[in-house]
mmCIF file of C-alpha atoms and ligand atoms in Angstrom:
data_model
loop_
_atom_site.group_PDB
_atom_site.id
_atom_site.type_symbol
_atom_site.label_atom_id
_atom_site.label_comp_id
_atom_site.label_asym_id
_atom_site.label_seq_id
_atom_site.Cartn_x
_atom_site.Cartn_y
_atom_site.Cartn_z
ATOM 1 C CA UNK A 1 90.945 130.286 85.040
ATOM 2 C CA UNK A 2 94.019 128.154 85.550
ATOM 3 C CA UNK A 3 94.518 125.180 83.276
ATOM 4 C CA UNK A 4 94.024 122.868 86.245
ATOM 5 C CA UNK A 5 90.606 124.346 87.016
ATOM 6 C CA UNK A 6 89.275 123.867 83.451
ATOM 7 C CA UNK A 7 86.629 121.207 83.024
ATOM 8 C CA UNK A 8 87.338 118.715 80.295
ATOM 9 C CA UNK A 9 85.363 115.768 78.986
ATOM 10 C CA UNK A 10 87.345 112.881 77.565
ATOM 11 C CA UNK A 11 84.845 111.457 75.097
ATOM 12 C CA UNK A 12 84.522 108.472 72.807
ATOM 13 C CA UNK A 13 86.886 106.223 74.714
ATOM 14 C CA UNK A 14 86.610 102.506 75.366
ATOM 15 C CA UNK A 15 87.314 102.596 79.064
ATOM 16 C CA UNK A 16 88.869 99.968 81.301
ATOM 17 C CA UNK A 17 88.234 101.522 84.698
ATOM 18 C CA UNK A 18 90.234 98.956 86.716
ATOM 19 C CA UNK A 19 87.397 98.942 89.254
ATOM 20 C CA UNK A 20 87.116 95.418 90.682
ATOM 21 C CA UNK A 21 83.351 94.941 90.301
ATOM 22 C CA UNK A 22 83.140 94.439 86.537
ATOM 23 C CA UNK A 23 82.691 90.913 85.223
ATOM 24 C CA UNK A 24 85.311 90.295 82.559
ATOM 25 C CA UNK A 25 85.211 87.875 79.634
ATOM 26 C CA UNK A 26 87.437 84.796 80.046
ATOM 27 C CA UNK A 27 91.080 85.796 79.991
ATOM 28 C CA UNK A 28 90.259 89.416 79.255
ATOM 29 C CA UNK A 29 89.053 92.609 80.865
ATOM 30 C CA UNK A 30 85.751 94.447 80.528
ATOM 31 C CA UNK A 31 85.758 97.633 78.496
ATOM 32 C CA UNK A 32 82.887 100.157 78.447
ATOM 33 C CA UNK A 33 82.071 103.033 76.116
ATOM 34 C CA UNK A 34 81.955 105.937 78.551
ATOM 35 C CA UNK A 35 83.106 109.506 78.913
ATOM 36 C CA UNK A 36 85.197 110.961 81.737
ATOM 37 C CA UNK A 37 84.767 114.479 83.090
ATOM 38 C CA UNK A 38 87.831 116.063 84.701
ATOM 39 C CA UNK A 39 87.753 119.145 86.899
ATOM 40 C CA UNK A 40 90.516 120.648 89.024
ATOM 41 C CA UNK A 41 92.728 117.741 87.981
ATOM 42 C CA UNK A 42 90.369 115.141 89.401
ATOM 43 C CA UNK A 43 87.752 112.863 87.885
ATOM 44 C CA UNK A 44 84.434 114.654 88.402
ATOM 45 C CA UNK A 45 82.235 111.971 86.829
ATOM 46 C CA UNK A 46 82.300 108.872 84.635
ATOM 47 C CA UNK A 47 79.233 108.149 82.508
ATOM 48 C CA UNK A 48 77.484 108.424 79.149
ATOM 49 C CA UNK A 49 78.624 111.451 77.135
ATOM 50 C CA UNK A 50 75.123 112.972 76.875
ATOM 51 C CA UNK A 51 74.791 113.009 80.678
ATOM 52 C CA UNK A 52 78.211 114.554 81.224
ATOM 53 C CA UNK A 53 77.518 117.274 78.621
ATOM 54 C CA UNK A 54 74.351 118.253 80.476
ATOM 55 C CA UNK A 55 76.179 118.210 83.786
ATOM 56 C CA UNK A 56 79.209 120.183 82.496
ATOM 57 C CA UNK A 57 77.925 122.352 79.588
ATOM 58 C CA UNK A 58 81.073 124.540 79.529
ATOM 59 C CA UNK A 59 83.517 121.653 79.329
ATOM 60 C CA UNK A 60 86.108 121.393 76.614
ATOM 61 C CA UNK A 61 85.737 118.112 74.678
ATOM 62 C CA UNK A 62 88.643 115.745 73.926
ATOM 63 C CA UNK A 63 87.556 113.081 71.448
ATOM 64 C CA UNK A 64 89.907 110.116 71.817
ATOM 65 C CA UNK A 65 88.548 108.440 68.704
ATOM 66 C CA UNK A 66 87.332 105.160 70.165
ATOM 67 C CA UNK A 67 90.728 104.365 71.682
ATOM 68 C CA UNK A 68 91.303 102.237 74.778
ATOM 69 C CA UNK A 69 91.585 104.332 77.959
ATOM 70 C CA UNK A 70 93.066 102.895 81.152
ATOM 71 C CA UNK A 71 94.084 104.442 84.443
ATOM 72 C CA UNK A 72 97.590 105.897 84.182
ATOM 73 C CA UNK A 73 100.026 103.127 85.015
ATOM 74 C CA UNK A 74 101.804 102.980 88.378
ATOM 75 C CA UNK A 75 105.333 101.600 88.684
ATOM 76 C CA UNK A 76 105.327 100.843 92.408
ATOM 77 C CA UNK A 77 108.914 99.581 92.895
ATOM 78 C CA UNK A 78 111.948 101.293 91.337
ATOM 79 C CA UNK A 79 115.503 102.289 92.160
ATOM 80 C CA UNK A 80 115.492 104.631 89.169
ATOM 81 C CA UNK A 81 117.679 107.281 90.884
ATOM 82 C CA UNK A 82 121.268 106.016 90.910
ATOM 83 C CA UNK A 83 124.647 106.828 89.394
ATOM 84 C CA UNK A 84 126.548 104.792 86.801
ATOM 85 C CA UNK A 85 125.576 101.388 85.486
ATOM 86 C CA UNK A 86 126.804 97.852 86.120
ATOM 87 C CA UNK A 87 127.037 96.517 82.577
ATOM 88 C CA UNK A 88 130.579 95.292 83.343
ATOM 89 C CA UNK A 89 129.199 93.131 86.179
ATOM 90 C CA UNK A 90 126.581 91.808 83.798
ATOM 91 C CA UNK A 91 129.402 90.775 81.457
ATOM 92 C CA UNK A 92 131.084 88.959 84.377
ATOM 93 C CA UNK A 93 127.849 87.182 85.187
ATOM 94 C CA UNK A 94 127.564 86.091 81.555
ATOM 95 C CA UNK A 95 131.083 84.680 81.911
ATOM 96 C CA UNK A 96 129.988 82.573 84.860
ATOM 97 C CA UNK A 97 130.253 84.570 88.110
ATOM 98 C CA UNK A 98 127.188 84.746 90.339
ATOM 99 C CA UNK A 99 125.368 87.874 91.580
ATOM 100 C CA UNK A 100 126.096 86.808 95.158
ATOM 101 C CA UNK A 101 129.847 86.253 94.641
ATOM 102 C CA UNK A 102 130.232 89.634 92.903
ATOM 103 C CA UNK A 103 128.383 91.282 95.809
ATOM 104 C CA UNK A 104 130.585 89.543 98.393
ATOM 105 C CA UNK A 105 133.681 90.827 96.572
ATOM 106 C CA UNK A 106 132.529 94.451 97.033
ATOM 107 C CA UNK A 107 130.625 94.803 93.784
ATOM 108 C CA UNK A 108 126.869 94.666 93.435
ATOM 109 C CA UNK A 109 124.912 97.198 95.476
ATOM 110 C CA UNK A 110 128.143 98.580 97.005
ATOM 111 C CA UNK A 111 129.517 99.447 93.544
ATOM 112 C CA UNK A 112 126.470 101.639 92.946
ATOM 113 C CA UNK A 113 126.806 103.086 96.463
ATOM 114 C CA UNK A 114 130.336 104.317 95.638
ATOM 115 C CA UNK A 115 129.168 105.943 92.382
ATOM 116 C CA UNK A 116 126.053 107.480 93.946
ATOM 117 C CA UNK A 117 127.935 108.968 96.899
ATOM 118 C CA UNK A 118 130.195 110.720 94.377
ATOM 119 C CA UNK A 119 127.311 112.161 92.325
ATOM 120 C CA UNK A 120 125.768 115.614 92.825
ATOM 121 C CA UNK A 121 122.015 116.237 93.031
ATOM 122 C CA UNK A 122 121.809 117.602 89.440
ATOM 123 C CA UNK A 123 123.850 114.623 88.202
ATOM 124 C CA UNK A 124 121.459 112.169 89.866
ATOM 125 C CA UNK A 125 118.433 113.895 88.330
ATOM 126 C CA UNK A 126 120.042 114.107 84.893
ATOM 127 C CA UNK A 127 120.986 110.425 84.937
ATOM 128 C CA UNK A 128 117.504 109.342 85.985
ATOM 129 C CA UNK A 129 115.412 111.466 83.607
ATOM 130 C CA UNK A 130 115.906 109.343 80.456
ATOM 131 C CA UNK A 131 114.783 106.300 82.421
ATOM 132 C CA UNK A 132 111.792 108.211 83.794
ATOM 133 C CA UNK A 133 110.918 109.450 80.311
ATOM 134 C CA UNK A 134 110.924 105.877 79.009
ATOM 135 C CA UNK A 135 108.267 105.025 81.602
ATOM 136 C CA UNK A 136 106.222 108.153 80.824
ATOM 137 C CA UNK A 137 106.221 107.071 77.171
ATOM 138 C CA UNK A 138 104.463 103.893 78.328
ATOM 139 C CA UNK A 139 101.653 105.613 80.208
ATOM 140 C CA UNK A 140 103.142 105.749 83.712
ATOM 141 C CA UNK A 141 101.642 108.573 85.792
ATOM 142 C CA UNK A 142 102.768 107.502 89.298
ATOM 143 C CA UNK A 143 106.284 106.335 90.076
ATOM 144 C CA UNK A 144 107.791 105.034 93.294
ATOM 145 C CA UNK A 145 111.481 105.866 93.745
ATOM 146 C CA UNK A 146 113.673 104.344 96.454
ATOM 147 C CA UNK A 147 116.910 105.556 97.976
ATOM 148 C CA UNK A 148 119.312 102.867 99.183
ATOM 149 C CA UNK A 149 122.485 103.580 97.208
ATOM 150 C CA UNK A 150 123.839 106.103 99.707
ATOM 151 C CA UNK A 151 123.468 104.412 103.090
ATOM 152 C CA UNK A 152 124.726 107.574 104.789
ATOM 153 C CA UNK A 153 122.145 110.212 105.663
ATOM 154 C CA UNK A 154 123.470 112.853 103.306
ATOM 155 C CA UNK A 155 123.473 110.670 100.185
ATOM 156 C CA UNK A 156 120.165 108.988 101.031
ATOM 157 C CA UNK A 157 118.583 112.435 101.370
ATOM 158 C CA UNK A 158 120.195 113.601 98.124
ATOM 159 C CA UNK A 159 118.673 110.594 96.344
ATOM 160 C CA UNK A 160 115.201 111.413 97.664
ATOM 161 C CA UNK A 161 115.679 115.113 96.851
ATOM 162 C CA UNK A 162 116.475 113.976 93.296
ATOM 163 C CA UNK A 163 113.281 111.901 93.322
ATOM 164 C CA UNK A 164 111.211 114.883 94.462
ATOM 165 C CA UNK A 165 112.919 117.080 91.821
ATOM 166 C CA UNK A 166 111.897 114.567 89.136
ATOM 167 C CA UNK A 167 108.297 114.916 90.337
ATOM 168 C CA UNK A 168 108.554 118.688 89.801
ATOM 169 C CA UNK A 169 110.257 118.455 86.407
ATOM 170 C CA UNK A 170 107.922 115.912 84.840
ATOM 171 C CA UNK A 171 104.096 115.552 84.830
ATOM 172 C CA UNK A 172 103.836 112.602 87.202
ATOM 173 C CA UNK A 173 103.346 111.744 90.864
ATOM 174 C CA UNK A 174 106.503 110.557 92.639
ATOM 175 C CA UNK A 175 106.245 108.547 95.852
ATOM 176 C CA UNK A 176 109.539 108.235 97.735
ATOM 177 C CA UNK A 177 110.790 105.331 99.817
ATOM 178 C CA UNK A 178 113.746 105.406 102.212
ATOM 179 C CA UNK A 179 115.538 102.097 101.577
ATOM 180 C CA UNK A 180 117.760 102.557 104.617
ATOM 181 C CA UNK A 181 118.447 98.837 105.022
ATOM 182 C CA UNK A 182 119.527 97.934 101.477
ATOM 183 C CA UNK A 183 122.938 96.566 102.376
ATOM 184 C CA UNK A 184 125.431 97.075 105.196
ATOM 185 C CA UNK A 185 127.470 100.229 104.422
ATOM 186 C CA UNK A 186 131.268 99.920 104.200
ATOM 187 C CA UNK A 187 131.683 101.998 107.410
ATOM 188 C CA UNK A 188 129.932 99.174 109.292
ATOM 189 C CA UNK A 189 131.354 96.312 107.213
ATOM 190 C CA UNK A 190 131.559 93.756 110.010
ATOM 191 C CA UNK A 191 128.891 95.271 112.207
ATOM 192 C CA UNK A 192 125.435 95.020 110.659
ATOM 193 C CA UNK A 193 123.825 95.194 114.111
ATOM 194 C CA UNK A 194 125.680 98.431 114.844
ATOM 195 C CA UNK A 195 124.401 99.922 111.585
ATOM 196 C CA UNK A 196 120.825 98.883 112.401
ATOM 197 C CA UNK A 197 121.158 100.546 115.807
ATOM 198 C CA UNK A 198 122.270 103.759 114.062
ATOM 199 C CA UNK A 199 119.457 103.382 111.582
ATOM 200 C CA UNK A 200 116.917 103.167 114.403
ATOM 201 C CA UNK A 201 118.370 105.895 116.619
ATOM 202 C CA UNK A 202 119.656 108.429 114.079
ATOM 203 C CA UNK A 203 118.934 107.828 110.429
ATOM 204 C CA UNK A 204 115.219 106.926 110.495
ATOM 205 C CA UNK A 205 114.315 109.769 112.900
ATOM 206 C CA UNK A 206 116.268 112.268 110.757
ATOM 207 C CA UNK A 207 114.778 111.020 107.499
ATOM 208 C CA UNK A 208 111.250 111.069 108.927
ATOM 209 C CA UNK A 209 111.763 114.623 110.217
ATOM 210 C CA UNK A 210 113.018 115.785 106.795
ATOM 211 C CA UNK A 211 109.702 114.851 105.155
ATOM 212 C CA UNK A 212 111.610 113.409 102.189
ATOM 213 C CA UNK A 213 110.328 109.853 102.593
ATOM 214 C CA UNK A 214 106.788 108.536 102.155
ATOM 215 C CA UNK A 215 107.711 105.004 103.314
ATOM 216 C CA UNK A 216 110.553 102.816 104.607
ATOM 217 C CA UNK A 217 111.952 99.702 102.889
ATOM 218 C CA UNK A 218 114.487 97.012 103.724
ATOM 219 C CA UNK A 219 116.196 94.095 101.988
ATOM 220 C CA UNK A 220 115.805 90.910 104.021
ATOM 221 C CA UNK A 221 118.263 88.416 102.517
ATOM 222 C CA UNK A 222 121.263 86.352 103.510
ATOM 223 C CA UNK A 223 123.549 88.892 101.796
ATOM 224 C CA UNK A 224 121.710 91.881 103.296
ATOM 225 C CA UNK A 225 119.800 92.040 106.628
ATOM 226 C CA UNK A 226 118.371 89.297 108.835
ATOM 227 C CA UNK A 227 114.708 89.149 109.812
ATOM 228 C CA UNK A 228 115.609 90.225 113.349
ATOM 229 C CA UNK A 229 117.511 93.268 112.111
ATOM 230 C CA UNK A 230 114.694 94.259 109.747
ATOM 231 C CA UNK A 231 112.164 93.880 112.570
ATOM 232 C CA UNK A 232 114.103 96.439 114.646
ATOM 233 C CA UNK A 233 114.255 98.882 111.743
ATOM 234 C CA UNK A 234 110.548 98.417 110.970
ATOM 235 C CA UNK A 235 109.601 99.150 114.562
ATOM 236 C CA UNK A 236 111.596 102.399 114.448
ATOM 237 C CA UNK A 237 110.156 103.400 111.067
ATOM 238 C CA UNK A 238 106.583 102.884 112.245
ATOM 239 C CA UNK A 239 107.260 104.775 115.468
ATOM 240 C CA UNK A 240 108.302 107.697 113.262
ATOM 241 C CA UNK A 241 105.178 107.445 111.128
ATOM 242 C CA UNK A 242 106.665 105.742 108.059
ATOM 243 C CA UNK A 243 104.681 102.833 106.557
ATOM 244 C CA UNK A 244 106.940 99.911 105.636
ATOM 245 C CA UNK A 245 107.652 97.728 102.595
ATOM 246 C CA UNK A 246 110.046 94.797 102.223
ATOM 247 C CA UNK A 247 112.298 93.119 99.630
ATOM 248 C CA UNK A 248 111.271 89.653 100.765
ATOM 249 C CA UNK A 249 112.210 86.059 99.935
ATOM 250 C CA UNK A 250 113.877 86.914 96.614
ATOM 251 C CA UNK A 251 116.867 84.549 96.683
ATOM 252 C CA UNK A 252 115.966 82.367 99.671
ATOM 253 C CA UNK A 253 113.115 81.882 102.127
ATOM 254 C CA UNK A 254 114.009 84.122 105.054
ATOM 255 C CA UNK A 255 110.295 84.303 106.032
ATOM 256 C CA UNK A 256 110.276 87.863 104.780
ATOM 257 C CA UNK A 257 106.614 87.802 103.784
ATOM 258 C CA UNK A 258 105.679 86.792 107.327
ATOM 259 C CA UNK A 259 107.850 89.566 108.749
ATOM 260 C CA UNK A 260 106.307 92.131 106.384
ATOM 261 C CA UNK A 261 102.812 91.028 107.366
ATOM 262 C CA UNK A 262 103.629 91.214 111.077
ATOM 263 C CA UNK A 263 104.493 94.877 110.543
ATOM 264 C CA UNK A 264 101.388 95.552 108.416
ATOM 265 C CA UNK A 265 103.579 96.337 105.427
ATOM 266 C CA UNK A 266 102.014 98.107 102.474
ATOM 267 C CA UNK A 267 103.694 95.469 100.339
ATOM 268 C CA UNK A 268 106.093 92.556 100.278
ATOM 269 C CA UNK A 269 108.091 92.508 97.062
ATOM 270 C CA UNK A 270 109.735 89.687 94.995
ATOM 271 C CA UNK A 271 108.427 86.643 96.980
ATOM 272 C CA UNK A 272 109.997 83.929 94.784
ATOM 273 C CA UNK A 273 110.710 81.748 97.838
ATOM 274 C CA UNK A 274 107.651 82.661 99.935
ATOM 275 C CA UNK A 275 105.815 79.654 101.403
ATOM 276 C CA UNK A 276 102.113 79.067 102.178
ATOM 277 C CA UNK A 277 102.439 80.487 105.682
ATOM 278 C CA UNK A 278 103.918 83.682 104.279
ATOM 279 C CA UNK A 279 101.112 84.000 101.731
ATOM 280 C CA UNK A 280 98.481 83.460 104.436
ATOM 281 C CA UNK A 281 100.079 86.142 106.583
ATOM 282 C CA UNK A 282 100.074 88.638 103.699
ATOM 283 C CA UNK A 283 96.389 87.946 103.084
ATOM 284 C CA UNK A 284 95.503 88.441 106.744
ATOM 285 C CA UNK A 285 97.513 91.675 106.951
ATOM 286 C CA UNK A 286 96.115 93.128 103.716
ATOM 287 C CA UNK A 287 99.619 93.594 102.277
ATOM 288 C CA UNK A 288 100.118 93.663 98.505
ATOM 289 C CA UNK A 289 102.388 91.105 96.793
ATOM 290 C CA UNK A 290 104.581 93.046 94.352
ATOM 291 C CA UNK A 291 106.027 90.730 91.700
ATOM 292 C CA UNK A 292 109.245 91.817 89.978
ATOM 293 C CA UNK A 293 109.747 89.585 86.956
ATOM 294 C CA UNK A 294 112.601 91.738 85.607
ATOM 295 C CA UNK A 295 114.900 90.712 88.475
ATOM 296 C CA UNK A 296 113.814 87.077 88.078
ATOM 297 C CA UNK A 297 114.645 87.246 84.378
ATOM 298 C CA UNK A 298 117.997 89.024 84.626
ATOM 299 C CA UNK A 299 119.178 86.732 87.452
ATOM 300 C CA UNK A 300 117.983 83.656 85.529
ATOM 301 C CA UNK A 301 116.051 82.592 88.601
ATOM 302 C CA UNK A 302 114.157 79.340 88.368
ATOM 303 C CA UNK A 303 112.021 79.595 91.490
ATOM 304 C CA UNK A 304 108.719 81.335 90.653
ATOM 305 C CA UNK A 305 106.607 83.251 93.177
ATOM 306 C CA UNK A 306 103.694 81.190 94.596
ATOM 307 C CA UNK A 307 101.036 82.544 92.228
ATOM 308 C CA UNK A 308 98.445 79.822 92.855
ATOM 309 C CA UNK A 309 98.665 80.329 96.617
ATOM 310 C CA UNK A 310 98.481 84.125 96.265
ATOM 311 C CA UNK A 311 95.351 83.774 94.127
ATOM 312 C CA UNK A 312 93.725 81.290 96.506
ATOM 313 C CA UNK A 313 94.388 83.554 99.467
ATOM 314 C CA UNK A 314 93.129 86.627 97.599
ATOM 315 C CA UNK A 315 96.339 88.626 98.047
ATOM 316 C CA UNK A 316 96.324 91.661 95.709
ATOM 317 C CA UNK A 317 99.136 91.230 93.185
ATOM 318 C CA UNK A 318 101.070 94.172 91.714
ATOM 319 C CA UNK A 319 103.736 94.137 89.011
ATOM 320 C CA UNK A 320 106.654 96.588 88.808
ATOM 321 C CA UNK A 321 109.914 97.103 86.928
ATOM 322 C CA UNK A 322 112.294 97.124 89.946
ATOM 323 C CA UNK A 323 114.360 99.394 87.664
ATOM 324 C CA UNK A 324 117.869 99.139 89.176
ATOM 325 C CA UNK A 325 121.415 98.960 87.799
ATOM 326 C CA UNK A 326 122.170 95.463 89.077
ATOM 327 C CA UNK A 327 119.372 92.954 88.893
ATOM 328 C CA UNK A 328 116.734 94.678 86.773
ATOM 329 C CA UNK A 329 117.977 97.304 84.317
ATOM 330 C CA UNK A 330 114.437 97.577 82.983
ATOM 331 C CA UNK A 331 112.657 100.799 82.060
ATOM 332 C CA UNK A 332 109.534 99.289 80.517
ATOM 333 C CA UNK A 333 106.360 98.706 82.520
ATOM 334 C CA UNK A 334 104.838 97.016 79.447
ATOM 335 C CA UNK A 335 107.739 94.558 79.328
ATOM 336 C CA UNK A 336 107.311 93.946 83.081
ATOM 337 C CA UNK A 337 103.688 92.957 82.393
ATOM 338 C CA UNK A 338 104.719 90.687 79.535
ATOM 339 C CA UNK A 339 107.362 89.002 81.725
ATOM 340 C CA UNK A 340 104.814 88.589 84.542
ATOM 341 C CA UNK A 341 102.495 86.871 82.078
ATOM 342 C CA UNK A 342 105.037 84.657 80.291
ATOM 343 C CA UNK A 343 107.379 83.839 83.199
ATOM 344 C CA UNK A 344 104.975 83.837 86.160
ATOM 345 C CA UNK A 345 101.662 82.958 84.469
ATOM 346 C CA UNK A 346 99.616 86.060 85.266
ATOM 347 C CA UNK A 347 96.532 86.633 83.112
ATOM 348 C CA UNK A 348 95.901 89.854 81.211
ATOM 349 C CA UNK A 349 93.507 91.261 83.824
ATOM 350 C CA UNK A 350 95.976 90.434 86.597
ATOM 351 C CA UNK A 351 98.823 92.204 84.773
ATOM 352 C CA UNK A 352 96.680 95.293 84.228
ATOM 353 C CA UNK A 353 95.387 95.371 87.820
ATOM 354 C CA UNK A 354 99.033 94.876 88.830
ATOM 355 C CA UNK A 355 100.112 98.193 87.311
ATOM 356 C CA UNK A 356 96.992 100.131 88.329
ATOM 357 C CA UNK A 357 94.688 99.313 91.243
ATOM 358 C CA UNK A 358 96.994 96.978 93.144
ATOM 359 C CA UNK A 359 100.071 99.101 92.493
ATOM 360 C CA UNK A 360 98.216 102.064 94.014
ATOM 361 C CA UNK A 361 97.472 99.962 97.090
ATOM 362 C CA UNK A 362 101.146 98.948 97.332
ATOM 363 C CA UNK A 363 101.934 102.669 97.691
ATOM 364 C CA UNK A 364 98.993 103.484 99.950
ATOM 365 C CA UNK A 365 97.540 105.871 97.349
ATOM 366 C CA UNK A 366 94.452 103.851 96.412
ATOM 367 C CA UNK A 367 92.168 106.754 97.410
ATOM 368 C CA UNK A 368 93.911 108.987 94.838
ATOM 369 C CA UNK A 369 94.929 106.806 91.903
ATOM 370 C CA UNK A 370 94.752 103.351 90.342
ATOM 371 C CA UNK A 371 91.179 103.288 88.996
ATOM 372 C CA UNK A 372 89.041 105.563 86.848
ATOM 373 C CA UNK A 373 86.626 106.621 89.583
ATOM 374 C CA UNK A 374 85.056 109.938 90.553
ATOM 375 C CA UNK A 375 87.145 111.773 93.132
ATOM 376 C CA UNK A 376 90.520 110.324 92.168
ATOM 377 C CA UNK A 377 93.164 112.204 90.200
ATOM 378 C CA UNK A 378 92.394 112.207 86.492
ATOM 379 C CA UNK A 379 95.500 110.202 85.545
ATOM 380 C CA UNK A 380 94.860 108.284 82.315
ATOM 381 C CA UNK A 381 96.628 106.482 79.507
ATOM 382 C CA UNK A 382 95.071 106.443 76.027
ATOM 383 C CA UNK A 383 96.251 103.592 73.814
ATOM 384 C CA UNK A 384 96.411 102.830 70.096
ATOM 385 C CA UNK A 385 95.380 99.211 70.527
ATOM 386 C CA UNK A 386 92.248 97.317 69.573
ATOM 387 C CA UNK A 387 92.069 95.338 72.806
ATOM 388 C CA UNK A 388 93.675 95.401 76.267
ATOM 389 C CA UNK A 389 95.490 92.076 75.775
ATOM 390 C CA UNK A 390 97.755 93.798 73.234
ATOM 391 C CA UNK A 391 99.318 95.802 76.071
ATOM 392 C CA UNK A 392 100.574 92.559 77.601
ATOM 393 C CA UNK A 393 101.179 90.606 74.416
ATOM 394 C CA UNK A 394 103.507 92.837 72.435
ATOM 395 C CA UNK A 395 107.111 93.050 73.569
ATOM 396 C CA UNK A 396 108.810 96.243 72.423
ATOM 397 C CA UNK A 397 105.739 98.024 71.043
ATOM 398 C CA UNK A 398 104.960 101.469 72.418
ATOM 399 C CA UNK A 399 101.296 101.979 71.619
ATOM 400 C CA UNK A 400 100.685 104.978 73.895
ATOM 401 C CA UNK A 401 98.611 107.652 72.155
ATOM 402 C CA UNK A 402 98.554 110.161 75.009
ATOM 403 C CA UNK A 403 98.674 110.458 78.799
ATOM 404 C CA UNK A 404 96.659 112.665 81.096
ATOM 405 C CA UNK A 405 98.189 113.592 84.436
ATOM 406 C CA UNK A 406 95.928 115.438 86.868
ATOM 407 C CA UNK A 407 93.524 116.169 84.012
ATOM 408 C CA UNK A 408 96.139 117.674 81.708
ATOM 409 C CA UNK A 409 96.860 115.994 78.369
ATOM 410 C CA UNK A 410 100.505 115.742 77.489
ATOM 411 C CA UNK A 411 103.434 113.557 76.725
HETATM 412 N N1 DI6 B 501 116.144 95.003 94.387
HETATM 413 C C1 DI6 B 501 117.223 95.347 95.115
HETATM 414 O O1 DI6 B 501 117.263 96.290 95.790
HETATM 415 C C2 DI6 B 501 118.272 94.329 95.049
HETATM 416 N N2 DI6 B 501 117.599 93.387 94.197
HETATM 417 C C3 DI6 B 501 116.398 93.832 93.857
HETATM 418 O O2 DI6 B 501 115.610 93.247 93.122
HETATM 419 C C4 DI6 B 501 119.636 94.682 94.528
HETATM 420 C C5 DI6 B 501 119.740 95.771 93.513
HETATM 421 C C6 DI6 B 501 121.172 95.930 92.992
HETATM 422 O O3 DI6 B 501 121.855 94.929 92.712
HETATM 423 O O4 DI6 B 501 121.642 97.074 92.857
HETATM 424 FE FE1 FE B 502 114.249 96.372 94.437
#
């Protein structure tokens, strides 16, 4: 019998299932004493231990000693594959230059594009693995990885090949996103429209045909692409079967949330400058709002995303690291939750749903991951904490006891 086929019962856990139905105490989340049966990598049943033992008499028993068990965490927005770092730009920003002025002078995203184009596939994987391992050590079992630092087909594909290689080398699920409209490549410096035409006619069709991308993303911003240009790229991506996501309204209100909603985006991400109309459109479209407090923090932004409006409209809210070398050199999903709580005002239950159920929805994998429910992958995090709020409260603690990915315990 292969290891994957073995039946296992994870017993004596205090379980936060992340299922939406449970009534939680004020400011907290509801935890139940239940067991989880895993078979063939998936959750076979969740229930009282005695029942599961009768149902699966041969199962191996893992006693987790009364620890908190949550779904494995999902970091649904990262640029974790890239070459070099931009600490020197950070030093310039500390000395008074702005992110935008550095970008206009050829730094910023383009600096990472130059380094990434020069890097080989093994170099990209090797550079990313320590960052990936930091997330695994905090209970992450599903990771989204974007391209976007190549901007030519060859480098963009190499980035996504590196992402897929990471998914083979580590016990986690990798979802890939082709960020083909991150910034205008140097070859098209004064011709963004020309690049978008190439994107639509050549690059998106080729990337879709390669099977390397699970979704398409764009950066709608004054220093990146206009709403009209993104709309053209989105239409092409959807024609080629790629669901879309958007970096929207981060530094200014370009009506990115509205644009994302019009294209039935899986998610609209950042949203600091999104207005009521944008929030309403996201709600109507069923798109997830992905909040990225790391970028807000590192850029010393002052404009917060419209949390009250998102709550009122019932938009699902996710939280992610945005791990990237420029605006969010952050490899801690726990710190992202803490920042979302302290800087944006999310409650504990919202932070936890933001890295589980809603993050799964932002990637379109809600049928497979994000809650502890029969039929989904048995991806779990077991924690050495007395209560769930500790996961959001402590900054710098690493209370992970153990992860399970597809039913297998491990690092
Ligand atoms: N995500 C991005 O892609 C841009 N900002 C963000 O939050 C820029 C990333 C970079 O500067 O490399
Ligand atoms: Fe980003």
